[in-house]
mmCIF file of C-alpha atoms in Angstrom:
data_model
loop_
_atom_site.group_PDB
_atom_site.id
_atom_site.type_symbol
_atom_site.label_atom_id
_atom_site.label_comp_id
_atom_site.label_asym_id
_atom_site.label_seq_id
_atom_site.Cartn_x
_atom_site.Cartn_y
_atom_site.Cartn_z
ATOM 1 C CA THR A 1 96.342 129.604 134.978
ATOM 2 C CA PHE A 2 100.006 130.080 135.689
ATOM 3 C CA SER A 3 102.779 127.460 135.546
ATOM 4 C CA LYS A 4 103.384 127.818 139.295
ATOM 5 C CA ASN A 5 101.742 129.126 142.494
ATOM 6 C CA LEU A 6 101.933 132.952 142.755
ATOM 7 C CA THR A 7 102.476 134.647 146.251
ATOM 8 C CA SER A 8 102.157 138.206 147.381
ATOM 9 C CA GLU A 9 105.732 138.779 146.220
ATOM 10 C CA ASN A 10 104.834 138.016 142.534
ATOM 11 C CA ASP A 11 103.251 140.250 139.857
ATOM 12 C CA ILE A 12 100.832 139.691 137.050
ATOM 13 C CA THR A 13 101.747 141.394 133.891
ATOM 14 C CA ILE A 14 99.488 141.763 130.836
ATOM 15 C CA TYR A 15 99.726 143.209 127.381
ATOM 16 C CA ALA A 16 96.376 144.825 126.714
ATOM 17 C CA ARG A 17 94.471 147.874 125.250
ATOM 18 C CA SER A 18 91.078 149.590 125.597
ATOM 19 C CA ASN A 19 89.439 152.173 123.501
ATOM 20 C CA ASN A 20 86.857 152.800 126.186
ATOM 21 C CA SER A 21 89.118 153.501 129.199
ATOM 22 C CA GLY A 22 88.262 150.086 130.617
ATOM 23 C CA GLY A 23 90.133 148.622 133.604
ATOM 24 C CA VAL A 24 91.038 145.226 134.983
ATOM 25 C CA GLU A 25 90.618 143.848 138.504
ATOM 26 C CA VAL A 26 92.206 140.671 139.817
ATOM 27 C CA TYR A 27 90.454 138.133 141.986
ATOM 28 C CA GLU A 28 91.231 134.626 143.172
ATOM 29 C CA LYS A 29 89.466 132.036 141.051
ATOM 30 C CA ASP A 30 85.685 132.223 141.693
ATOM 31 C CA GLY A 31 86.492 134.692 144.524
ATOM 32 C CA THR A 32 84.667 137.960 145.275
ATOM 33 C CA THR A 33 87.466 139.754 147.120
ATOM 34 C CA LYS A 34 89.571 142.010 144.931
ATOM 35 C CA ILE A 35 93.290 141.441 145.362
ATOM 36 C CA ALA A 36 94.703 143.789 142.835
ATOM 37 C CA ASP A 37 93.736 146.461 140.344
ATOM 38 C CA PHE A 38 95.489 147.421 137.116
ATOM 39 C CA GLY A 39 93.705 150.797 136.973
ATOM 40 C CA THR A 40 92.777 152.292 133.598
ATOM 41 C CA ILE A 41 93.841 150.402 130.466
ATOM 42 C CA GLY A 42 94.421 152.686 127.502
ATOM 43 C CA GLU A 43 97.070 152.247 124.748
ATOM 44 C CA ASP A 44 98.303 148.873 123.705
ATOM 45 C CA LYS A 45 101.432 148.205 126.074
ATOM 46 C CA GLU A 46 102.568 146.267 129.144
ATOM 47 C CA TYR A 47 100.589 146.715 132.399
ATOM 48 C CA LYS A 48 102.004 145.255 135.631
ATOM 49 C CA ILE A 49 100.498 144.886 139.166
ATOM 50 C CA TYR A 50 101.861 143.201 142.290
ATOM 51 C CA LEU A 51 99.708 140.834 144.290
ATOM 52 C CA THR A 52 100.522 142.457 147.625
ATOM 53 C CA ASN A 53 97.035 141.615 148.982
ATOM 54 C CA LEU A 54 97.215 137.947 148.171
ATOM 55 C CA THR A 55 97.032 135.792 151.356
ATOM 56 C CA THR A 56 96.879 132.311 149.897
ATOM 57 C CA PRO A 57 99.349 131.240 147.118
ATOM 58 C CA GLY A 58 97.587 130.051 143.919
ATOM 59 C CA ASP A 59 98.048 129.454 140.246
ATOM 60 C CA THR A 60 94.618 130.451 138.900
ATOM 61 C CA PHE A 61 93.034 133.920 138.975
ATOM 62 C CA ASP A 62 90.040 135.808 137.547
ATOM 63 C CA LEU A 63 90.683 138.945 135.573
ATOM 64 C CA LYS A 64 87.572 141.131 135.477
ATOM 65 C CA ALA A 65 87.175 143.887 132.931
ATOM 66 C CA ILE A 66 85.362 146.916 134.289
ATOM 67 C CA GLY A 67 84.236 150.276 132.760
ATOM 68 C CA GLY A 68 84.655 149.061 129.110
ATOM 69 C CA ASP A 69 85.838 146.366 126.873
ATOM 70 C CA VAL A 70 89.553 145.329 127.259
ATOM 71 C CA GLU A 71 91.406 143.409 124.570
ATOM 72 C CA TYR A 72 94.252 141.147 125.778
ATOM 73 C CA ASP A 73 97.269 140.232 123.717
ATOM 74 C CA TYR A 74 98.663 137.828 126.272
ATOM 75 C CA VAL A 75 99.303 137.414 130.034
ATOM 76 C CA VAL A 76 102.965 137.086 131.040
ATOM 77 C CA ASP A 77 103.718 134.050 133.219
ATOM 78 C CA PRO A 78 106.214 134.529 136.168
ATOM 79 C CA PRO A 79 109.969 134.041 135.412
ATOM 80 C CA LEU A 80 111.379 130.607 135.152
ATOM 81 C CA SER A 81 114.129 129.469 137.501
ATOM 82 C CA ALA A 82 114.033 125.644 137.203
ATOM 83 C CA CYS A 83 113.273 122.825 134.717
ATOM 84 C CA GLY A 84 109.660 122.099 134.288
ATOM 85 C CA THR A 85 106.615 122.071 132.047
ATOM 86 C CA ILE A 86 105.004 125.151 130.549
ATOM 87 C CA SER A 87 101.238 124.500 130.363
ATOM 88 C CA SER A 88 99.773 127.952 129.906
ATOM 89 C CA ALA A 89 100.117 130.461 126.979
ATOM 90 C CA GLY A 90 102.291 133.482 127.704
ATOM 91 C CA VAL A 91 105.781 134.933 127.851
ATOM 92 C CA TYR A 92 108.301 133.111 130.060
ATOM 93 C CA THR A 93 111.701 134.526 130.956
ATOM 94 C CA LEU A 94 114.596 132.516 132.406
ATOM 95 C CA THR A 95 116.200 134.263 135.455
ATOM 96 C CA ALA A 96 119.124 131.932 136.163
ATOM 97 C CA ASN A 97 121.159 129.135 134.683
ATOM 98 C CA ILE A 98 119.435 125.813 135.212
ATOM 99 C CA SER A 99 120.316 122.160 134.742
ATOM 100 C CA GLY A 100 118.531 118.797 134.723
ATOM 101 C CA THR A 101 118.215 115.443 133.083
ATOM 102 C CA GLY A 102 115.689 114.242 130.553
ATOM 103 C CA THR A 103 113.825 117.167 129.058
ATOM 104 C CA CYS A 104 114.524 120.312 130.912
ATOM 105 C CA ILE A 105 111.678 122.568 129.630
ATOM 106 C CA ASN A 106 108.686 120.927 127.921
ATOM 107 C CA ILE A 107 106.380 123.458 126.172
ATOM 108 C CA ASN A 108 102.995 121.770 126.501
ATOM 109 C CA THR A 109 100.678 124.465 124.966
ATOM 110 C CA SER A 110 100.567 126.887 122.073
ATOM 111 C CA ASP A 111 101.213 130.644 122.047
ATOM 112 C CA VAL A 112 104.346 130.536 124.249
ATOM 113 C CA THR A 113 107.347 132.763 124.122
ATOM 114 C CA LEU A 114 110.422 131.362 125.991
ATOM 115 C CA ASP A 115 113.146 133.968 126.393
ATOM 116 C CA CYS A 116 116.236 132.584 128.210
ATOM 117 C CA ALA A 117 117.622 136.094 128.389
ATOM 118 C CA GLY A 118 121.190 134.666 127.850
ATOM 119 C CA PHE A 119 120.955 132.150 130.705
ATOM 120 C CA GLY A 120 121.913 128.483 130.201
ATOM 121 C CA ILE A 121 120.328 125.095 130.311
ATOM 122 C CA THR A 122 122.808 122.216 130.803
ATOM 123 C CA SER A 123 122.643 118.497 131.314
ATOM 124 C CA ASP A 124 125.092 115.561 131.783
ATOM 125 C CA GLY A 125 125.506 114.911 128.075
ATOM 126 C CA THR A 126 122.046 113.412 127.685
ATOM 127 C CA GLY A 127 118.558 114.676 127.376
ATOM 128 C CA THR A 128 116.900 117.541 125.626
ATOM 129 C CA GLY A 129 117.047 121.276 126.517
ATOM 130 C CA ILE A 130 113.733 122.405 125.240
ATOM 131 C CA ALA A 131 110.919 120.461 123.584
ATOM 132 C CA ALA A 132 107.553 121.239 122.033
ATOM 133 C CA SER A 133 105.118 118.841 120.180
ATOM 134 C CA SER A 134 102.012 119.606 118.126
ATOM 135 C CA ARG A 135 102.060 123.334 119.028
ATOM 136 C CA ILE A 136 101.487 126.606 117.225
ATOM 137 C CA ASN A 137 103.115 130.006 117.660
ATOM 138 C CA ILE A 138 106.119 129.037 119.769
ATOM 139 C CA THR A 139 109.096 131.364 120.156
ATOM 140 C CA ILE A 140 112.366 130.141 121.629
ATOM 141 C CA LYS A 141 115.145 132.729 121.829
ATOM 142 C CA ASN A 142 118.319 133.896 123.579
ATOM 143 C CA CYS A 143 119.041 130.493 125.129
ATOM 144 C CA VAL A 144 122.459 128.881 125.941
ATOM 145 C CA LEU A 145 122.166 125.159 125.690
ATOM 146 C CA ASN A 146 125.113 123.072 126.685
ATOM 147 C CA ASN A 147 126.111 119.410 127.069
ATOM 148 C CA LEU A 148 122.790 117.869 125.760
ATOM 149 C CA THR A 149 121.961 115.245 123.242
ATOM 150 C CA PHE A 150 119.206 117.452 121.594
ATOM 151 C CA GLY A 151 119.353 121.228 122.188
ATOM 152 C CA ILE A 152 115.805 121.944 120.844
ATOM 153 C CA ASP A 153 113.338 119.264 119.743
ATOM 154 C CA LEU A 154 110.184 120.348 117.796
ATOM 155 C CA THR A 155 107.613 117.947 116.494
ATOM 156 C CA PHE A 156 104.580 118.897 114.278
ATOM 157 C CA THR A 157 105.173 122.635 115.289
ATOM 158 C CA ASN A 158 103.637 125.413 113.092
ATOM 159 C CA SER A 159 104.095 129.135 112.816
ATOM 160 C CA SER A 160 107.046 129.391 115.165
ATOM 161 C CA LEU A 161 110.451 130.994 115.685
ATOM 162 C CA VAL A 162 113.791 129.744 116.953
ATOM 163 C CA LEU A 163 116.034 132.692 117.345
ATOM 164 C CA ASN A 164 119.427 133.840 118.630
ATOM 165 C CA ASN A 165 120.251 130.628 120.574
ATOM 166 C CA SER A 166 123.736 129.201 121.364
ATOM 167 C CA ILE A 167 123.628 125.397 121.245
ATOM 168 C CA ASN A 168 126.443 122.938 122.068
ATOM 169 C CA VAL A 169 125.468 119.299 121.949
ATOM 170 C CA SER A 170 127.677 116.222 122.677
ATOM 171 C CA GLY A 171 127.824 112.574 121.828
ATOM 172 C CA SER A 172 127.752 110.637 118.586
ATOM 173 C CA SER A 173 123.951 111.249 118.185
ATOM 174 C CA GLY A 174 123.835 114.864 119.315
ATOM 175 C CA ILE A 175 121.706 117.266 117.136
ATOM 176 C CA GLY A 176 121.455 120.999 117.808
ATOM 177 C CA ILE A 177 117.980 121.499 116.501
ATOM 178 C CA ARG A 178 115.865 118.327 115.747
ATOM 179 C CA ALA A 179 112.463 118.687 114.172
ATOM 180 C CA THR A 180 109.748 116.779 112.487
ATOM 181 C CA ARG A 181 107.112 118.109 110.034
ATOM 182 C CA LEU A 182 107.535 121.826 110.515
ATOM 183 C CA ILE A 183 105.238 124.335 108.835
ATOM 184 C CA ASN A 184 106.006 128.086 108.549
ATOM 185 C CA VAL A 185 108.772 128.014 111.133
ATOM 186 C CA THR A 186 111.849 130.199 111.111
ATOM 187 C CA ILE A 187 115.196 129.079 112.595
ATOM 188 C CA ALA A 188 117.519 132.102 112.463
ATOM 189 C CA ASN A 189 120.731 133.518 113.914
ATOM 190 C CA ASN A 190 121.634 130.507 116.089
ATOM 191 C CA SER A 191 125.079 129.313 116.748
ATOM 192 C CA ILE A 192 125.499 125.462 116.823
ATOM 193 C CA ASN A 193 128.273 123.158 117.621
ATOM 194 C CA SER A 194 127.597 119.539 117.313
ATOM 195 C CA GLN A 195 129.575 116.270 117.246
ATOM 196 C CA TYR A 196 126.893 114.840 115.000
ATOM 197 C CA LYS A 197 124.250 117.085 113.136
ATOM 198 C CA GLY A 198 123.535 120.811 113.464
ATOM 199 C CA ILE A 199 119.923 121.169 112.195
ATOM 200 C CA GLU A 200 117.924 118.108 111.090
ATOM 201 C CA ILE A 201 114.219 118.366 109.903
ATOM 202 C CA TYR A 202 112.336 115.253 108.774
ATOM 203 C CA ASP A 203 108.974 114.313 107.461
ATOM 204 C CA ASP A 204 107.930 116.854 104.812
ATOM 205 C CA PRO A 205 108.712 120.333 106.250
ATOM 206 C CA LYS A 206 106.978 123.125 104.478
ATOM 207 C CA ASN A 207 107.687 126.963 104.154
ATOM 208 C CA THR A 208 110.397 126.677 106.804
ATOM 209 C CA THR A 209 113.214 129.118 106.778
ATOM 210 C CA ILE A 210 116.730 128.437 108.004
ATOM 211 C CA GLN A 211 118.738 131.707 107.894
ATOM 212 C CA GLY A 212 121.831 133.377 109.306
ATOM 213 C CA ASN A 213 122.932 130.469 111.448
ATOM 214 C CA VAL A 214 126.602 129.536 112.079
ATOM 215 C CA ILE A 215 126.957 125.749 112.306
ATOM 216 C CA ASN A 216 129.915 123.460 112.981
ATOM 217 C CA SER A 217 129.277 119.791 112.896
ATOM 218 C CA THR A 218 130.736 116.365 112.215
ATOM 219 C CA SER A 219 127.866 115.022 110.127
ATOM 220 C CA GLN A 220 125.474 117.168 108.143
ATOM 221 C CA ALA A 221 125.336 120.685 109.352
ATOM 222 C CA ILE A 222 121.865 121.243 107.746
ATOM 223 C CA HIS A 223 119.743 118.283 106.679
ATOM 224 C CA ILE A 224 116.213 118.483 105.283
ATOM 225 C CA LEU A 225 114.374 115.320 104.392
ATOM 226 C CA GLY A 226 111.025 114.926 102.757
ATOM 227 C CA PHE A 227 109.243 111.778 103.686
ATOM 228 C CA THR A 228 107.077 111.514 100.557
ATOM 229 C CA THR A 229 108.018 112.187 97.003
ATOM 230 C CA LEU A 230 108.546 115.951 96.742
ATOM 231 C CA GLY A 231 106.916 116.252 100.111
ATOM 232 C CA ALA A 232 109.303 118.959 101.437
ATOM 233 C CA THR A 233 107.988 122.178 99.855
ATOM 234 C CA GLY A 234 108.770 125.850 99.791
ATOM 235 C CA ASN A 235 111.764 125.823 102.292
ATOM 236 C CA ARG A 236 114.444 128.305 102.380
ATOM 237 C CA ILE A 237 118.117 127.991 103.379
ATOM 238 C CA LEU A 238 119.694 131.354 103.370
ATOM 239 C CA ASN A 239 122.816 133.191 104.525
ATOM 240 C CA ASN A 240 124.153 130.409 106.729
ATOM 241 C CA VAL A 241 127.830 129.745 107.478
ATOM 242 C CA VAL A 242 128.197 125.899 107.822
ATOM 243 C CA ASN A 243 131.071 123.490 108.208
ATOM 244 C CA SER A 244 131.019 119.672 108.270
ATOM 245 C CA THR A 245 134.112 117.663 108.937
ATOM 246 C CA GLU A 246 132.685 114.174 107.937
ATOM 247 C CA SER A 247 129.620 114.724 105.837
ATOM 248 C CA TYR A 248 127.657 117.205 103.573
ATOM 249 C CA ALA A 249 127.401 120.693 104.908
ATOM 250 C CA ILE A 250 123.927 121.244 103.399
ATOM 251 C CA HIS A 251 121.858 118.196 102.328
ATOM 252 C CA THR A 252 118.226 118.300 101.165
ATOM 253 C CA GLU A 253 116.168 115.365 99.893
ATOM 254 C CA SER A 254 112.678 114.945 98.186
ATOM 255 C CA HIS A 255 111.993 118.603 97.947
ATOM 256 C CA THR A 256 110.437 121.117 95.553
ATOM 257 C CA GLN A 257 110.261 124.947 95.201
ATOM 258 C CA GLU A 258 113.245 125.241 97.553
ATOM 259 C CA ILE A 259 115.758 128.065 97.566
ATOM 260 C CA ILE A 260 119.298 127.503 98.843
ATOM 261 C CA ALA A 261 121.012 130.882 98.530
ATOM 262 C CA ASN A 262 123.919 132.988 99.795
ATOM 263 C CA ASN A 263 125.333 130.260 102.121
ATOM 264 C CA THR A 264 129.045 129.683 102.867
ATOM 265 C CA CYS A 265 129.804 126.012 103.215
ATOM 266 C CA VAL A 266 132.848 123.785 103.632
ATOM 267 C CA SER A 267 132.935 120.097 103.722
ATOM 268 C CA THR A 268 135.805 117.599 103.933
ATOM 269 C CA GLY A 269 136.483 114.001 102.725
ATOM 270 C CA ALA A 270 134.298 112.389 100.123
ATOM 271 C CA PHE A 271 131.186 114.594 100.818
ATOM 272 C CA SER A 272 130.047 117.800 99.114
ATOM 273 C CA GLY A 273 129.411 121.241 100.353
ATOM 274 C CA ILE A 274 125.807 121.158 99.070
ATOM 275 C CA ARG A 275 123.995 118.008 97.994
ATOM 276 C CA VAL A 276 120.469 118.090 96.679
ATOM 277 C CA ASN A 277 118.705 114.974 95.523
ATOM 278 C CA ASN A 278 115.359 113.531 94.343
ATOM 279 C CA GLY A 279 113.777 116.914 93.975
ATOM 280 C CA ALA A 280 112.405 119.440 91.410
ATOM 281 C CA ASN A 281 112.015 123.069 90.633
ATOM 282 C CA ASN A 282 114.586 124.181 93.139
ATOM 283 C CA VAL A 283 116.945 127.232 93.090
ATOM 284 C CA ILE A 284 120.567 127.048 94.164
ATOM 285 C CA GLU A 285 122.233 130.453 93.791
ATOM 286 C CA SER A 286 124.916 132.748 95.103
ATOM 287 C CA ASN A 287 126.398 130.094 97.447
ATOM 288 C CA THR A 288 130.202 129.826 98.167
ATOM 289 C CA CYS A 289 130.973 126.211 98.733
ATOM 290 C CA SER A 290 134.075 124.111 99.078
ATOM 291 C CA ASN A 291 135.077 120.634 99.480
ATOM 292 C CA ILE A 292 138.506 119.702 100.966
ATOM 293 C CA GLY A 293 138.844 116.152 99.621
ATOM 294 C CA THR A 294 137.332 114.029 96.888
ATOM 295 C CA GLY A 295 133.749 115.314 97.122
ATOM 296 C CA TYR A 296 132.111 118.073 95.103
ATOM 297 C CA GLY A 297 131.585 121.736 95.845
ATOM 298 C CA ILE A 298 127.907 121.233 94.931
ATOM 299 C CA VAL A 299 126.286 117.980 93.682
ATOM 300 C CA VAL A 300 122.839 117.535 92.237
ATOM 301 C CA ILE A 301 121.398 114.046 91.998
ATOM 302 C CA GLU A 302 118.185 112.828 90.247
ATOM 303 C CA GLU A 303 116.651 116.377 90.152
ATOM 304 C CA GLU A 304 114.259 117.933 87.631
ATOM 305 C CA ALA A 305 114.181 121.653 86.401
ATOM 306 C CA ASP A 306 116.506 123.157 88.979
ATOM 307 C CA ILE A 307 118.107 126.567 88.529
ATOM 308 C CA ILE A 308 121.824 126.636 89.522
ATOM 309 C CA ARG A 309 123.333 130.072 89.128
ATOM 310 C CA PHE A 310 125.875 132.635 90.470
ATOM 311 C CA ASN A 311 127.599 130.016 92.770
ATOM 312 C CA SER A 312 131.202 129.743 93.493
ATOM 313 C CA ALA A 313 131.952 125.993 94.014
ATOM 314 C CA ASN A 314 135.346 124.290 94.190
ATOM 315 C CA SER A 315 136.823 120.972 95.316
ATOM 316 C CA THR A 316 140.406 119.957 95.843
ATOM 317 C CA GLY A 317 139.860 116.450 94.598
ATOM 318 C CA GLY A 318 136.482 116.321 92.957
ATOM 319 C CA SER A 319 134.507 118.654 90.661
ATOM 320 C CA GLY A 320 133.242 122.036 91.520
ATOM 321 C CA LEU A 321 129.677 121.124 90.341
ATOM 322 C CA ALA A 322 128.459 117.746 89.553
ATOM 323 C CA LEU A 323 125.047 117.049 87.845
ATOM 324 C CA ASP A 324 124.901 113.311 88.612
ATOM 325 C CA GLY A 325 122.356 110.514 88.370
ATOM 326 C CA ALA A 326 120.402 109.115 85.375
ATOM 327 C CA THR A 327 117.465 111.394 85.791
ATOM 328 C CA THR A 328 118.972 114.753 86.490
ATOM 329 C CA THR A 329 117.173 116.823 83.745
ATOM 330 C CA ASN A 330 116.391 120.246 82.469
ATOM 331 C CA ALA A 331 118.849 121.966 84.798
ATOM 332 C CA ASN A 332 119.464 125.662 84.135
ATOM 333 C CA VAL A 333 123.236 126.161 84.918
ATOM 334 C CA THR A 334 124.374 129.761 84.471
ATOM 335 C CA ASN A 335 127.071 132.245 85.670
ATOM 336 C CA ASN A 336 128.760 129.879 88.088
ATOM 337 C CA VAL A 337 132.519 129.861 89.056
ATOM 338 C CA LEU A 338 133.462 126.179 89.221
ATOM 339 C CA ILE A 339 136.924 125.173 90.181
ATOM 340 C CA SER A 340 138.574 121.800 90.716
ATOM 341 C CA SER A 341 142.286 121.339 91.642
ATOM 342 C CA THR A 342 142.446 117.818 90.001
ATOM 343 C CA GLY A 343 139.173 117.128 88.196
ATOM 344 C CA ASP A 344 136.487 118.931 86.177
ATOM 345 C CA GLY A 345 134.977 122.179 87.106
ATOM 346 C CA LEU A 346 131.669 120.946 85.792
ATOM 347 C CA LEU A 347 130.974 117.198 85.705
ATOM 348 C CA VAL A 348 127.780 116.030 83.849
ATOM 349 C CA GLY A 349 126.805 112.341 83.906
ATOM 350 C CA GLY A 350 127.246 109.483 86.317
ATOM 351 C CA GLY A 351 124.537 107.267 87.629
#
């Protein structure tokens, strides 16, 4: 089943292979008249056939294997040229800039690749560019998302990729990538500009990687929040360049076995470049973080057994690194460069 009716001007593209020189014929659903023939299927690659003999537009077709077994990787849906709902697995490619209100593209099934191919999705300052909920194996890439409240919104999404997107969101509640309870998701190489938050992930994300993004925001550039005690597990925040003008550049809460490494972060005012709190057994290493104001380069609050090493952290009005809170214990702090213009390089204590 395809996301729209196909006509004789459309093609069907499959990725398939056969070890027995099988072939594939195309029929209308439950029909007996062949309307197209892919010919012999051999090595694993793309195969395309045009529906030149199709007389009645339709969105459902039968693919019949002949002459041997054929293994399908996936069937490519036709290109997207308007907002709408994706309800069938496959590869979808945007072919033009599109706009709409509400949610422009709603991914309503698993095993979908959405490639915007550099084209844009815009709105009137409200709505969501792309959304998916309770799905597996989703890829969203090469999209330009402008003037939205939420660029990409993922809920209960597993084993998915968000890659190489340019996201500009507006308004006091705008979030570039908003997500809830992700598992095994990679968010990488995106550029995000937001008047509120860059990336925000709630409700115990697990084994999620945020890597190589460039983010400029007013509030937290990256915010990961566990819902239960130590519920956020195994996440990675790596090699990002992040800037927050009114809050923490990177902020994680209720987390364990997390790695925050090789990030460059800047915060201003009373907030820190990196803040981690209420977690345990995390690694904060090789980051370069600055606070321009009275906050800290890095602050660790009520944490247990963290490793903090090889960081360069400085603040113009606070401390380079602060181990704060009554229950920050067993921290291993080594080989950091900690600088403060007016306070302590390393501050231990507080409450």
